[in-house]
């Protein structure tokens, strides 16, 4: 962690307003000219349970969470379980303080709400002794009492922000502006009073001995604070999507909610249905009817979509699905990030199925690859899936507003007009040869939309003839199967030859050692590579997004260019590494794996340590809670 950055962690209970408070504080830091990056950690409970949000802010680009943090605002858990349950769950009220101490950096600051956290509880966790050992600066404040004096207890978050601003020598201007934008007159005055009294109290009662101050900076252009879920939703809108069906499931719900909120203003339709089978089936039906449509889910919810997914593949109905990964199997850890659904998303469904899979790793990639997913799906009449995890979907970072200044793309791809249908092939009965394998180009037989004159055909999940009648004729089966498979070959050719690469590269091109990763781990890997090169190592990296059809040429060229490579991913079974070996048929002896699956994303220091252990060829595991899997044959 750099000395010129702030990593602020606000901790409390679910329902204590931790998320909304952190978002507003992150916006204030962004408006002050800083780059920001947030990290959310929350339990799968509606009320209560330790939750925190980290904000990393600096006068330079920040791409991931940092190594530890340097400022803790602990509100306690006001929704803690009944004390009678303490024997099993422990004292939940104190956990937002006690469970955050291990990662606090030396010289860091602690502010805790002594209106909720008792002196006895503080003594029980030996805070005074630990603070002395680590040179922590501790500021107990009665945030609860201050909030009650001027308004309501929930306003203690505002008091905590005021204390934070005072201790960091921050101006209140941007915080006040955000409060005025977000709050009605009935609560604004009370919150402003609480903010200023907390700010003034700290300045009057404490002499500051700590060195930590808020960084200062300036942006060259207007910034927006967005998550990966925002980027996917906005990419879908700009691609012309106007129908979404879904069933709420963490963490995919964010995309569903954002689109549902925006669609009414643009003539779109959002349907919350009874389950994920219905959601995917409705999206298939909407697309068949001529609307750009999407659906999605997470984990077990997406498993239910495998049958409609197979239907879309067989009927060649364009469709975009999103799969937001969380720690599994089964319910697993619903609110924690993991990258363990890759093989599931690649191969779920029936038979020799065909789909395209993109795995964006940044907010910019999430937007661009969502637009690309719709374009590929409608050009090639093939389901396209975006796979991402809770980290990318929920973390917020600042993005240049001009990045989204793109032309919309509502085009329906390889869909014929009625004029074109008059010239298209039909059988003797007048049915349109929707699945014509003799005249298909790049495996694509152009489609019609129900209601078009001359566009009548049958759509069935069975294997079918060119006009859609069920057929088990061997020759027809081979012709139709080969035509559908040809699409993936042509898509790969287009991605390689006609488009900018979806893969992201880091470090010097001539580096000797490589790090391969995918998805949301890209940011931490990028920062780790910078550190390693600054230390005199020779390291470069690649973030892989094209999972199916796989980015064979680029990954092969990368692995050929290095002596050794480490594959970094958040799962226990090295799924990307396995995919690379499957697709390329070699390099198993050149690749090791650095794996993490404890419910927390990588920190840059963990990747640096993993590299150093690998490089030293030591027969040990890193000190961090990660695991190294050796190369094949070692």
Coordinates of C-alpha atoms in Angstrom, one line a residue:
X1 CA 0.0 0.0 0.0
X2 CA 1.4 3.4 -1.0
X3 CA 1.8 6.3 1.5
X4 CA 0.0 8.6 -0.9
X5 CA -3.4 6.9 -0.8
X6 CA -6.3 6.6 1.5
X7 CA -8.0 3.2 2.1
X8 CA -11.1 3.9 4.2
X9 CA -13.2 1.1 5.6
X10 CA -16.6 1.7 7.1
X11 CA -17.9 -1.3 9.0
X12 CA -21.3 -2.0 10.7
X13 CA -24.2 -4.4 10.4
X14 CA -26.3 -5.1 7.3
X15 CA -29.1 -2.5 7.4
X16 CA -26.9 0.2 9.0
X17 CA -26.6 2.1 5.7
X18 CA -23.0 1.1 5.1
X19 CA -23.4 0.8 1.4
X20 CA -25.2 4.1 0.8
X21 CA -22.8 6.0 3.1
X22 CA -19.7 4.5 1.4
X23 CA -21.1 5.3 -2.1
X24 CA -21.6 9.0 -1.2
X25 CA -18.2 9.3 0.5
X26 CA -16.6 7.7 -2.6
X27 CA -18.4 10.2 -4.8
X28 CA -17.2 13.0 -2.6
X29 CA -13.6 11.8 -3.0
X30 CA -14.0 11.4 -6.7
X31 CA -15.4 14.9 -7.0
X32 CA -12.4 16.2 -5.1
X33 CA -10.2 15.0 -8.0
X34 CA -9.2 11.5 -6.8
X35 CA -9.4 8.1 -8.5
X36 CA -11.5 5.7 -6.3
X37 CA -12.1 2.0 -6.1
X38 CA -14.5 0.3 -3.7
X39 CA -14.7 -3.2 -2.3
X40 CA -17.9 -4.6 -0.7
X41 CA -18.0 -7.4 1.9
X42 CA -21.4 -8.3 3.2
X43 CA -23.2 -11.4 4.7
X44 CA -26.1 -13.2 3.1
X45 CA -28.5 -11.7 5.6
X46 CA -31.2 -8.9 5.2
X47 CA -30.6 -7.4 8.7
X48 CA -27.5 -7.7 10.9
X49 CA -24.2 -9.4 10.4
X50 CA -20.8 -7.8 9.9
X51 CA -20.5 -5.9 6.7
X52 CA -17.9 -3.4 5.4
X53 CA -17.1 -1.3 2.4
X54 CA -13.5 -0.2 1.5
X55 CA -12.8 2.9 -0.5
X56 CA -9.3 3.2 -2.0
X57 CA -8.5 6.8 -3.2
X58 CA -5.4 8.3 -4.7
X59 CA -4.2 10.9 -7.1
X60 CA -3.5 8.2 -9.7
X61 CA -5.3 5.3 -11.3
X62 CA -6.4 2.6 -8.8
X63 CA -7.5 -0.7 -10.3
X64 CA -8.1 -3.0 -7.3
X65 CA -8.5 -3.1 -3.6
X66 CA -5.2 -2.4 -1.8
X67 CA -3.1 -4.4 0.7
X68 CA -4.9 -3.9 3.9
X69 CA -6.3 -0.4 4.8
X70 CA -5.4 2.6 6.9
X71 CA -8.6 4.1 8.3
X72 CA -11.4 2.2 10.1
X73 CA -14.8 3.8 10.9
X74 CA -16.5 1.1 13.0
X75 CA -20.2 1.7 13.8
X76 CA -20.9 -1.6 15.5
X77 CA -23.8 -3.8 14.5
X78 CA -27.1 -2.2 15.5
X79 CA -29.0 -5.2 14.1
X80 CA -26.9 -7.9 16.0
X81 CA -28.6 -11.2 16.9
X82 CA -30.2 -11.6 20.3
X83 CA -27.5 -12.0 23.0
X84 CA -29.0 -15.4 23.9
X85 CA -27.5 -16.6 20.6
X86 CA -24.1 -15.3 21.4
X87 CA -22.8 -18.8 22.4
X88 CA -22.9 -19.8 18.7
X89 CA -22.5 -16.5 16.8
X90 CA -20.3 -14.6 19.2
X91 CA -20.8 -11.0 20.2
X92 CA -22.0 -9.6 16.8
X93 CA -22.3 -6.0 18.1
X94 CA -18.5 -5.7 18.4
X95 CA -17.6 -7.6 15.2
X96 CA -17.4 -4.5 13.0
X97 CA -14.5 -3.5 15.2
X98 CA -12.9 -6.8 16.3
X99 CA -13.0 -8.5 12.9
X100 CA -11.3 -5.6 11.1
X101 CA -8.2 -5.2 13.1
X102 CA -5.9 -7.8 11.5
X103 CA -5.8 -5.9 8.2
X104 CA -5.4 -2.4 9.6
X105 CA -1.9 -1.0 8.6
X106 CA 0.6 0.2 11.1
X107 CA 0.0 3.8 12.0
X108 CA -3.7 3.6 11.0
X109 CA -6.7 5.3 12.4
X110 CA -9.7 3.8 14.3
X111 CA -12.9 5.6 15.0
X112 CA -15.6 3.6 16.8
X113 CA -19.0 4.4 18.0
X114 CA -18.8 4.3 21.8
X115 CA -22.6 4.9 21.9
X116 CA -23.0 1.3 20.7
X117 CA -19.7 -0.4 21.4
X118 CA -19.2 -0.7 25.2
X119 CA -16.0 -0.2 27.1
X120 CA -16.2 -3.8 28.3
X121 CA -16.3 -5.1 24.8
X122 CA -13.3 -2.9 23.8
X123 CA -11.3 -4.2 26.8
X124 CA -12.2 -7.8 25.8
X125 CA -10.5 -7.5 22.4
X126 CA -7.4 -5.8 23.9
X127 CA -7.7 -2.8 21.7
X128 CA -5.5 -0.6 23.8
X129 CA -2.7 -3.1 23.8
X130 CA -2.9 -3.8 20.1
X131 CA -3.1 -0.1 19.3
X132 CA 0.1 0.5 21.2
X133 CA 1.9 -2.4 19.4
X134 CA 0.8 -1.1 15.9
X135 CA 0.9 2.7 16.5
X136 CA -2.8 2.9 15.8
X137 CA -4.6 6.2 16.6
X138 CA -7.9 5.5 18.3
X139 CA -10.8 7.9 18.5
X140 CA -13.9 6.7 20.5
X141 CA -16.8 9.0 19.6
X142 CA -20.4 8.8 20.7
X143 CA -21.8 8.9 17.2
X144 CA -25.1 7.4 18.3
X145 CA -25.7 10.1 20.9
X146 CA -24.8 12.9 18.6
X147 CA -27.2 11.6 15.9
X148 CA -30.0 11.2 18.5
X149 CA -29.4 14.8 19.7
X150 CA -30.1 16.3 16.3
X151 CA -32.2 13.8 14.5
X152 CA -32.4 10.0 14.4
X153 CA -30.0 7.2 15.3
X154 CA -29.6 6.2 11.7
X155 CA -27.8 9.5 11.1
X156 CA -24.8 8.3 13.1
X157 CA -23.3 7.4 9.7
X158 CA -23.3 11.2 8.9
X159 CA -21.5 11.8 12.2
X160 CA -19.0 9.2 11.3
X161 CA -18.3 10.9 7.9
X162 CA -17.9 14.2 9.7
X163 CA -15.3 12.7 12.1
X164 CA -13.5 11.1 9.1
X165 CA -13.3 14.4 7.2
X166 CA -11.9 16.2 10.3
X167 CA -9.3 13.6 10.9
X168 CA -8.2 13.6 7.3
X169 CA -8.3 17.4 7.0
X170 CA -10.9 17.2 4.3
X171 CA -13.1 20.1 3.2
X172 CA -16.8 19.4 3.6
X173 CA -17.9 21.1 0.4
X174 CA -18.3 17.9 -1.8
X175 CA -19.9 16.0 1.1
X176 CA -22.4 18.8 1.6
X177 CA -23.2 19.0 -2.1
X178 CA -24.0 15.3 -2.2
X179 CA -26.2 15.5 0.8
X180 CA -28.1 18.4 -0.7
X181 CA -28.6 16.3 -3.9
X182 CA -29.8 13.2 -2.2
X183 CA -31.8 14.4 0.8
X184 CA -35.1 16.1 1.2
X185 CA -35.5 19.2 3.2
X186 CA -37.1 17.3 6.1
X187 CA -33.8 15.5 6.9
X188 CA -31.2 17.6 5.2
X189 CA -30.9 20.3 7.9
X190 CA -30.5 17.7 10.7
X191 CA -27.8 15.8 8.8
X192 CA -25.9 19.0 8.0
X193 CA -26.0 19.9 11.7
X194 CA -24.7 16.4 12.7
X195 CA -22.0 16.6 10.0
X196 CA -20.7 20.0 11.2
X197 CA -20.9 19.2 14.9
X198 CA -19.0 16.0 14.5
X199 CA -16.4 17.8 12.4
X200 CA -16.0 20.6 14.9
X201 CA -15.9 18.3 17.9
X202 CA -12.9 16.4 16.6
X203 CA -11.0 19.6 15.8
X204 CA -11.8 21.0 19.2
X205 CA -11.2 18.0 21.4
X206 CA -8.2 16.2 19.8
X207 CA -4.7 17.0 18.9
X208 CA -3.7 15.1 15.8
X209 CA -0.6 13.0 16.0
X210 CA -1.3 10.8 12.9
X211 CA 0.2 11.6 9.5
X212 CA -2.6 10.3 7.4
X213 CA -4.4 12.9 5.3
X214 CA -6.7 12.7 2.4
X215 CA -4.8 12.9 -0.9
X216 CA -5.5 15.8 -3.3
X217 CA -5.9 15.6 -7.0
X218 CA -7.6 16.9 -10.1
X219 CA -9.4 15.2 -13.0
X220 CA -9.0 16.3 -16.6
X221 CA -12.5 15.3 -17.5
X222 CA -15.9 14.6 -16.0
X223 CA -16.1 11.4 -14.0
X224 CA -18.9 9.0 -13.1
X225 CA -18.8 6.4 -10.3
X226 CA -20.0 3.1 -11.7
X227 CA -20.0 -0.6 -11.1
X228 CA -19.7 -3.5 -13.5
X229 CA -23.4 -4.1 -13.2
X230 CA -24.0 -0.5 -14.4
X231 CA -21.7 -1.0 -17.3
X232 CA -23.4 -4.2 -18.4
X233 CA -26.9 -2.6 -18.1
X234 CA -25.8 0.5 -20.1
X235 CA -24.1 -1.6 -22.7
X236 CA -27.3 -3.6 -23.2
X237 CA -29.3 -0.4 -23.5
X238 CA -26.9 1.0 -26.1
X239 CA -27.0 -2.3 -28.0
X240 CA -30.7 -1.9 -28.4
X241 CA -31.9 -4.4 -25.7
X242 CA -35.5 -3.6 -24.8
X243 CA -36.6 -6.8 -23.0
X244 CA -35.3 -8.5 -19.9
X245 CA -36.8 -11.2 -17.8
X246 CA -35.4 -12.5 -14.5
X247 CA -35.8 -13.7 -11.0
X248 CA -33.8 -12.0 -8.2
X249 CA -30.7 -13.7 -7.1
X250 CA -27.5 -12.3 -5.6
X251 CA -25.4 -10.9 -7.3
X252 CA -27.0 -10.8 -10.7
X253 CA -30.0 -8.8 -9.4
X254 CA -28.1 -5.5 -9.8
X255 CA -28.1 -5.8 -13.6
X256 CA -31.8 -6.8 -13.6
X257 CA -32.7 -3.9 -11.3
X258 CA -30.8 -1.2 -13.2
X259 CA -32.4 -2.2 -16.5
X260 CA -35.8 -2.5 -14.9
X261 CA -35.5 1.0 -13.6
X262 CA -34.4 2.4 -17.0
X263 CA -36.7 0.5 -19.4
X264 CA -40.0 2.4 -18.7
X265 CA -38.4 5.6 -20.0
X266 CA -37.4 4.0 -23.3
X267 CA -40.3 1.7 -24.2
X268 CA -38.6 -1.4 -22.8
X269 CA -40.2 -4.3 -20.9
X270 CA -39.0 -5.9 -17.7
X271 CA -40.6 -9.0 -16.3
X272 CA -39.9 -10.6 -12.9
X273 CA -41.2 -14.1 -13.2
X274 CA -41.6 -17.2 -11.0
X275 CA -38.3 -18.8 -11.7
X276 CA -35.2 -18.8 -13.9
X277 CA -36.6 -21.4 -16.3
X278 CA -39.5 -19.0 -17.1
X279 CA -37.1 -16.0 -17.3
X280 CA -34.8 -17.5 -19.9
X281 CA -37.8 -18.9 -21.8
X282 CA -39.5 -15.5 -21.9
X283 CA -36.3 -14.0 -23.2
X284 CA -36.1 -16.6 -26.0
X285 CA -39.7 -15.9 -26.9
X286 CA -39.2 -12.1 -27.0
X287 CA -36.1 -12.5 -29.2
X288 CA -38.0 -14.9 -31.5
X289 CA -40.7 -12.2 -31.8
X290 CA -38.1 -9.6 -32.9
X291 CA -37.0 -7.8 -29.8
X292 CA -33.4 -7.7 -28.5
X293 CA -33.7 -9.6 -25.3
X294 CA -31.7 -10.8 -22.4
X295 CA -31.9 -12.7 -19.1
X296 CA -29.5 -13.9 -16.5
X297 CA -28.9 -15.3 -13.0
X298 CA -26.2 -16.6 -10.7
X299 CA -25.1 -20.2 -9.8
X300 CA -28.1 -22.4 -9.2
X301 CA -30.4 -20.0 -10.9
X302 CA -28.4 -20.2 -14.1
X303 CA -28.4 -24.0 -13.9
X304 CA -32.2 -23.9 -14.4
X305 CA -31.6 -22.0 -17.6
X306 CA -29.8 -24.8 -19.3
X307 CA -32.9 -26.1 -21.0
X308 CA -34.0 -22.8 -22.5
X309 CA -30.4 -22.2 -23.4
X310 CA -30.4 -25.4 -25.4
X311 CA -33.6 -24.4 -27.1
X312 CA -32.1 -21.1 -28.1
X313 CA -29.1 -23.0 -29.5
X314 CA -31.2 -25.4 -31.5
X315 CA -33.7 -22.8 -32.8
X316 CA -30.8 -20.4 -33.5
X317 CA -32.6 -17.7 -31.6
X318 CA -30.2 -14.8 -30.7
X319 CA -30.0 -14.2 -27.0
X320 CA -27.7 -12.6 -24.4
X321 CA -27.5 -14.2 -20.9
X322 CA -25.4 -13.0 -18.0
X323 CA -24.1 -15.3 -15.3
X324 CA -22.9 -13.5 -12.2
X325 CA -20.6 -15.9 -10.3
X326 CA -20.6 -16.4 -6.5
X327 CA -19.0 -18.9 -4.2
X328 CA -20.6 -22.4 -4.6
X329 CA -21.5 -25.2 -5.0
X330 CA -25.2 -25.0 -4.3
X331 CA -26.1 -21.9 -2.2
X332 CA -22.4 -21.7 -1.2
X333 CA -21.6 -18.2 0.0
X334 CA -24.1 -16.1 -2.0
X335 CA -22.5 -12.7 -1.3
X336 CA -18.8 -13.6 -1.8
X337 CA -16.9 -13.5 -5.1
X338 CA -15.5 -16.6 -6.8
X339 CA -14.5 -17.6 -10.4
X340 CA -15.6 -21.2 -10.3
X341 CA -18.5 -21.3 -12.8
X342 CA -16.4 -21.1 -15.9
X343 CA -16.6 -24.8 -16.9
X344 CA -20.3 -24.8 -16.0
X345 CA -21.1 -21.9 -18.3
X346 CA -19.0 -23.2 -21.1
X347 CA -20.6 -26.7 -21.2
X348 CA -24.0 -26.5 -19.6
X349 CA -27.0 -27.5 -21.9
X350 CA -27.4 -30.6 -24.0
X351 CA -25.4 -32.3 -26.7
X352 CA -22.8 -30.5 -28.9
X353 CA -24.2 -27.1 -28.0
X354 CA -22.9 -23.9 -29.4
X355 CA -22.6 -20.6 -27.6
X356 CA -20.2 -17.6 -27.3
X357 CA -18.8 -16.7 -23.8
X358 CA -17.1 -13.4 -22.9
X359 CA -15.6 -12.7 -19.5
X360 CA -15.0 -9.0 -19.0
X361 CA -12.6 -8.0 -16.3
X362 CA -13.0 -4.2 -16.0
X363 CA -15.9 -1.8 -16.1
X364 CA -14.9 -0.6 -19.6
X365 CA -14.7 -4.2 -20.8
X366 CA -18.1 -5.0 -19.2
X367 CA -19.7 -2.2 -21.3
X368 CA -17.8 -3.0 -24.5
X369 CA -18.2 -6.7 -24.4
X370 CA -21.9 -6.4 -23.6
X371 CA -22.4 -4.5 -26.8
X372 CA -20.3 -7.0 -28.6
X373 CA -22.3 -9.9 -27.1
X374 CA -25.5 -8.5 -28.6
X375 CA -23.9 -7.8 -32.0
X376 CA -22.4 -11.3 -32.2
X377 CA -25.7 -12.9 -31.0
X378 CA -27.8 -11.2 -33.6
X379 CA -25.4 -11.4 -36.4
X380 CA -24.8 -15.1 -36.0
X381 CA -28.1 -16.2 -34.3
X382 CA -26.4 -17.7 -31.4
X383 CA -26.7 -17.4 -27.6
X384 CA -24.0 -15.3 -26.1
X385 CA -23.1 -15.3 -22.4
X386 CA -21.3 -12.7 -20.2
X387 CA -19.7 -14.3 -17.2
X388 CA -18.5 -12.1 -14.3
X389 CA -18.4 -12.3 -10.5
X390 CA -19.7 -10.4 -7.5
X391 CA -16.6 -8.4 -7.3
X392 CA -16.8 -6.8 -10.8
X393 CA -20.6 -6.5 -10.5
X394 CA -20.5 -4.7 -7.1
X395 CA -17.3 -2.7 -6.9
X396 CA -17.5 0.9 -7.9
X397 CA -14.8 3.0 -9.6
X398 CA -14.6 6.3 -11.5
X399 CA -14.9 6.2 -15.3
X400 CA -14.5 9.0 -17.8
X401 CA -18.0 10.0 -18.8
X402 CA -16.9 10.5 -22.4
X403 CA -16.1 6.7 -22.6
X404 CA -19.9 6.1 -23.0
X405 CA -20.3 8.6 -25.8
X406 CA -21.1 5.9 -28.4
X407 CA -23.7 5.6 -31.1
X408 CA -26.6 3.1 -30.2
X409 CA -26.8 -0.1 -32.2
X410 CA -30.4 -1.3 -32.4
X411 CA -29.8 -3.3 -35.6
X412 CA -31.2 -6.8 -35.6
X413 CA -28.3 -8.3 -37.5
X414 CA -29.1 -11.2 -39.9
X415 CA -32.8 -10.6 -39.9
X416 CA -34.5 -10.3 -43.3
X417 CA -36.9 -7.6 -44.4
X418 CA -40.1 -8.6 -46.2
X419 CA -38.5 -7.4 -49.4
X420 CA -35.5 -9.7 -48.9
X421 CA -37.8 -12.5 -47.9
X422 CA -39.4 -12.4 -51.3
X423 CA -36.1 -13.3 -52.8
X424 CA -35.2 -16.0 -50.2
X425 CA -35.5 -19.7 -50.6
X426 CA -38.9 -21.4 -49.8
X427 CA -40.1 -25.0 -50.1
X428 CA -42.9 -26.2 -52.3
X429 CA -45.5 -25.4 -49.6
X430 CA -44.4 -21.8 -49.4
X431 CA -42.6 -22.1 -46.1
X432 CA -39.4 -20.1 -45.6
X433 CA -36.2 -22.1 -45.5
X434 CA -35.2 -20.6 -42.2
X435 CA -32.5 -23.3 -41.6
X436 CA -31.2 -23.5 -45.2
X437 CA -27.8 -25.2 -45.0
X438 CA -27.2 -25.1 -48.8
X439 CA -27.1 -21.2 -49.0
X440 CA -25.9 -20.3 -45.5
X441 CA -23.0 -17.9 -45.3
X442 CA -20.6 -18.4 -42.4
X443 CA -23.0 -20.9 -41.0
X444 CA -25.7 -18.3 -40.7
X445 CA -29.1 -18.8 -42.4
X446 CA -30.9 -15.5 -42.2
X447 CA -34.1 -15.4 -40.1
X448 CA -37.5 -13.9 -40.3
X449 CA -39.7 -12.5 -37.6
X450 CA -43.3 -13.8 -37.0
X451 CA -45.8 -11.8 -38.9
X452 CA -43.6 -11.0 -41.9
X453 CA -45.1 -12.0 -45.2
X454 CA -43.2 -14.9 -46.7
X455 CA -41.4 -15.6 -43.4
X456 CA -43.5 -18.6 -42.2
X457 CA -41.5 -21.5 -40.7
X458 CA -41.5 -23.9 -37.8
X459 CA -39.3 -23.4 -34.7
X460 CA -38.7 -26.6 -32.7
X461 CA -36.2 -27.9 -30.2
X462 CA -35.9 -31.1 -32.2
X463 CA -33.5 -31.5 -35.0
X464 CA -35.2 -30.1 -38.1
X465 CA -35.3 -29.7 -41.8
X466 CA -34.6 -26.4 -43.6
X467 CA -38.2 -25.2 -43.0
X468 CA -38.2 -26.4 -39.4
X469 CA -40.0 -29.8 -39.6
X470 CA -38.8 -32.4 -37.2
X471 CA -36.2 -34.5 -39.0
X472 CA -34.0 -37.5 -38.0
X473 CA -32.5 -38.0 -41.4
X474 CA -28.8 -38.6 -41.0
X475 CA -27.7 -36.5 -43.9
X476 CA -29.8 -33.5 -42.7
X477 CA -28.5 -34.0 -39.2
X478 CA -24.9 -33.8 -40.3
X479 CA -25.5 -30.8 -42.6
X480 CA -27.3 -28.8 -39.9
X481 CA -24.8 -29.7 -37.2
X482 CA -21.8 -28.7 -39.4
X483 CA -23.5 -25.5 -40.3
X484 CA -24.1 -24.5 -36.7
X485 CA -20.6 -25.4 -35.7
X486 CA -19.2 -23.3 -38.5
X487 CA -20.5 -20.2 -36.8
X488 CA -18.0 -20.6 -34.0
X489 CA -15.1 -20.8 -36.5
X490 CA -16.3 -17.7 -38.3
X491 CA -16.8 -15.8 -35.0
X492 CA -13.3 -16.6 -34.0
X493 CA -12.0 -15.4 -37.4
X494 CA -13.9 -12.2 -37.0
X495 CA -12.6 -11.6 -33.5
X496 CA -9.0 -12.3 -34.6
X497 CA -9.0 -10.5 -37.9
X498 CA -11.6 -7.7 -37.9
X499 CA -11.9 -6.4 -34.4
X500 CA -9.7 -5.0 -31.6
X501 CA -8.6 -7.7 -29.2
X502 CA -10.7 -8.3 -26.1
X503 CA -7.7 -9.5 -24.3
X504 CA -5.8 -7.1 -22.1
X505 CA -2.0 -6.9 -21.8
X506 CA 0.2 -5.6 -19.0
X507 CA 3.9 -5.0 -18.6
X508 CA 6.9 -5.0 -21.1
X509 CA 6.4 -7.1 -24.2
X510 CA 9.9 -8.7 -23.9
X511 CA 9.4 -9.9 -20.3
X512 CA 10.6 -13.4 -19.4
X513 CA 7.8 -14.4 -16.9
X514 CA 4.1 -14.3 -17.6
X515 CA 1.0 -14.0 -15.5
X516 CA -2.3 -15.1 -17.0
X517 CA -5.7 -14.2 -15.4
X518 CA -9.3 -13.5 -16.2
X519 CA -12.3 -11.5 -15.0
X520 CA -12.1 -9.2 -12.0
X521 CA -8.7 -10.4 -10.9
X522 CA -7.2 -8.3 -13.7
X523 CA -6.8 -5.2 -11.6
X524 CA -4.9 -6.8 -8.8
X525 CA -2.7 -8.6 -11.3
X526 CA -1.9 -5.4 -13.2
X527 CA -0.8 -3.7 -10.0
X528 CA 1.2 -6.7 -8.9
X529 CA 3.0 -6.7 -12.3
X530 CA 3.9 -3.0 -11.9
X531 CA 5.4 -3.7 -8.5
X532 CA 7.4 -6.7 -9.6
X533 CA 8.9 -4.8 -12.5
X534 CA 9.7 -1.9 -10.2
X535 CA 11.6 -4.4 -8.0
X536 CA 13.7 -5.5 -11.0
X537 CA 11.8 -8.6 -12.1
X538 CA 10.8 -9.2 -15.8
X539 CA 7.0 -9.8 -15.8
X540 CA 4.1 -9.3 -18.1
X541 CA 0.5 -10.4 -18.1
X542 CA -2.6 -11.1 -20.1
X543 CA -6.2 -10.9 -19.1
X544 CA -8.3 -13.4 -21.1
X545 CA -11.9 -12.5 -22.0
X546 CA -12.7 -14.7 -25.0
X547 CA -13.6 -18.0 -23.5
X548 CA -15.7 -19.5 -26.3
X549 CA -14.6 -19.5 -29.0
X550 CA -11.3 -19.4 -27.1
X551 CA -8.6 -16.8 -27.9
X552 CA -6.2 -19.5 -29.0
X553 CA -3.8 -17.4 -31.1
X554 CA -3.3 -14.7 -28.5
X555 CA -2.9 -17.0 -25.5
X556 CA -0.6 -19.3 -27.5
X557 CA 1.6 -16.4 -28.6
X558 CA 1.8 -15.1 -25.0
X559 CA 2.8 -18.5 -23.6
X560 CA 5.4 -19.0 -26.3
X561 CA 7.0 -15.6 -25.5
X562 CA 7.7 -16.4 -21.8
X563 CA 9.8 -19.0 -19.9
X564 CA 7.2 -19.7 -17.3
X565 CA 3.7 -18.5 -16.5
X566 CA 1.5 -18.3 -13.4
X567 CA -2.3 -18.5 -13.9
X568 CA -4.1 -16.4 -11.3
X569 CA -7.8 -17.2 -10.6
X570 CA -10.4 -17.3 -7.8
X571 CA -11.3 -21.0 -7.7
X572 CA -10.0 -24.2 -6.3
X573 CA -9.7 -26.2 -9.5
X574 CA -7.7 -24.0 -11.8
X575 CA -10.4 -23.8 -14.4
X576 CA -8.8 -21.3 -16.8
X577 CA -5.6 -23.2 -16.7
X578 CA -7.5 -26.4 -17.6
X579 CA -9.2 -24.6 -20.4
X580 CA -5.9 -23.4 -21.8
X581 CA -4.5 -26.9 -21.8
X582 CA -7.6 -28.3 -23.4
X583 CA -7.7 -25.7 -26.1
X584 CA -4.0 -25.5 -26.9
X585 CA -3.0 -29.1 -26.1
X586 CA 0.3 -28.1 -24.5
X587 CA 2.1 -25.8 -22.0
X588 CA 1.0 -27.8 -19.0
X589 CA 4.7 -28.0 -17.9
X590 CA 5.1 -24.2 -18.3
X591 CA 2.1 -23.1 -16.2
X592 CA 1.6 -23.0 -12.4
X593 CA -1.5 -21.8 -10.7
X594 CA -2.1 -19.3 -7.9
X595 CA -5.6 -19.9 -6.5
X596 CA -7.8 -18.2 -4.0
X597 CA -11.2 -19.3 -2.9
X598 CA -11.9 -18.1 0.7
X599 CA -14.6 -15.6 -0.4
X600 CA -12.2 -12.6 -0.7
X601 CA -10.6 -11.2 -3.9
X602 CA -6.9 -11.1 -4.5
X603 CA -4.8 -8.3 -3.1
X604 CA -1.8 -7.3 -5.2
X605 CA 0.6 -8.3 -2.4
X606 CA -0.7 -11.9 -2.5
X607 CA 0.1 -12.1 -6.2
X608 CA 3.6 -10.6 -5.7
X609 CA 4.2 -13.2 -2.9
X610 CA 2.9 -16.0 -5.1
X611 CA 5.3 -15.0 -7.9
X612 CA 8.2 -14.8 -5.5
X613 CA 7.5 -18.3 -4.1
X614 CA 7.2 -19.7 -7.6
X615 CA 10.3 -18.0 -8.8
X616 CA 12.3 -19.2 -5.8
X617 CA 11.1 -22.8 -6.6
X618 CA 10.5 -23.3 -2.9
X619 CA 8.6 -26.3 -1.6
X620 CA 6.1 -24.2 0.4
X621 CA 2.8 -22.3 0.1
X622 CA 2.6 -18.5 0.4
X623 CA 1.8 -17.1 3.8
X624 CA -1.4 -15.5 2.5
X625 CA -4.6 -17.6 2.3
X626 CA -3.9 -18.6 -1.3
X627 CA -2.7 -21.9 -2.9
X628 CA -0.1 -22.7 -5.5
X629 CA -0.6 -25.7 -7.8
X630 CA 2.6 -26.7 -9.6
X631 CA 3.1 -27.2 -13.3
X632 CA 2.3 -30.6 -14.8
X633 CA 5.0 -33.1 -14.1
X634 CA 6.5 -31.2 -11.1

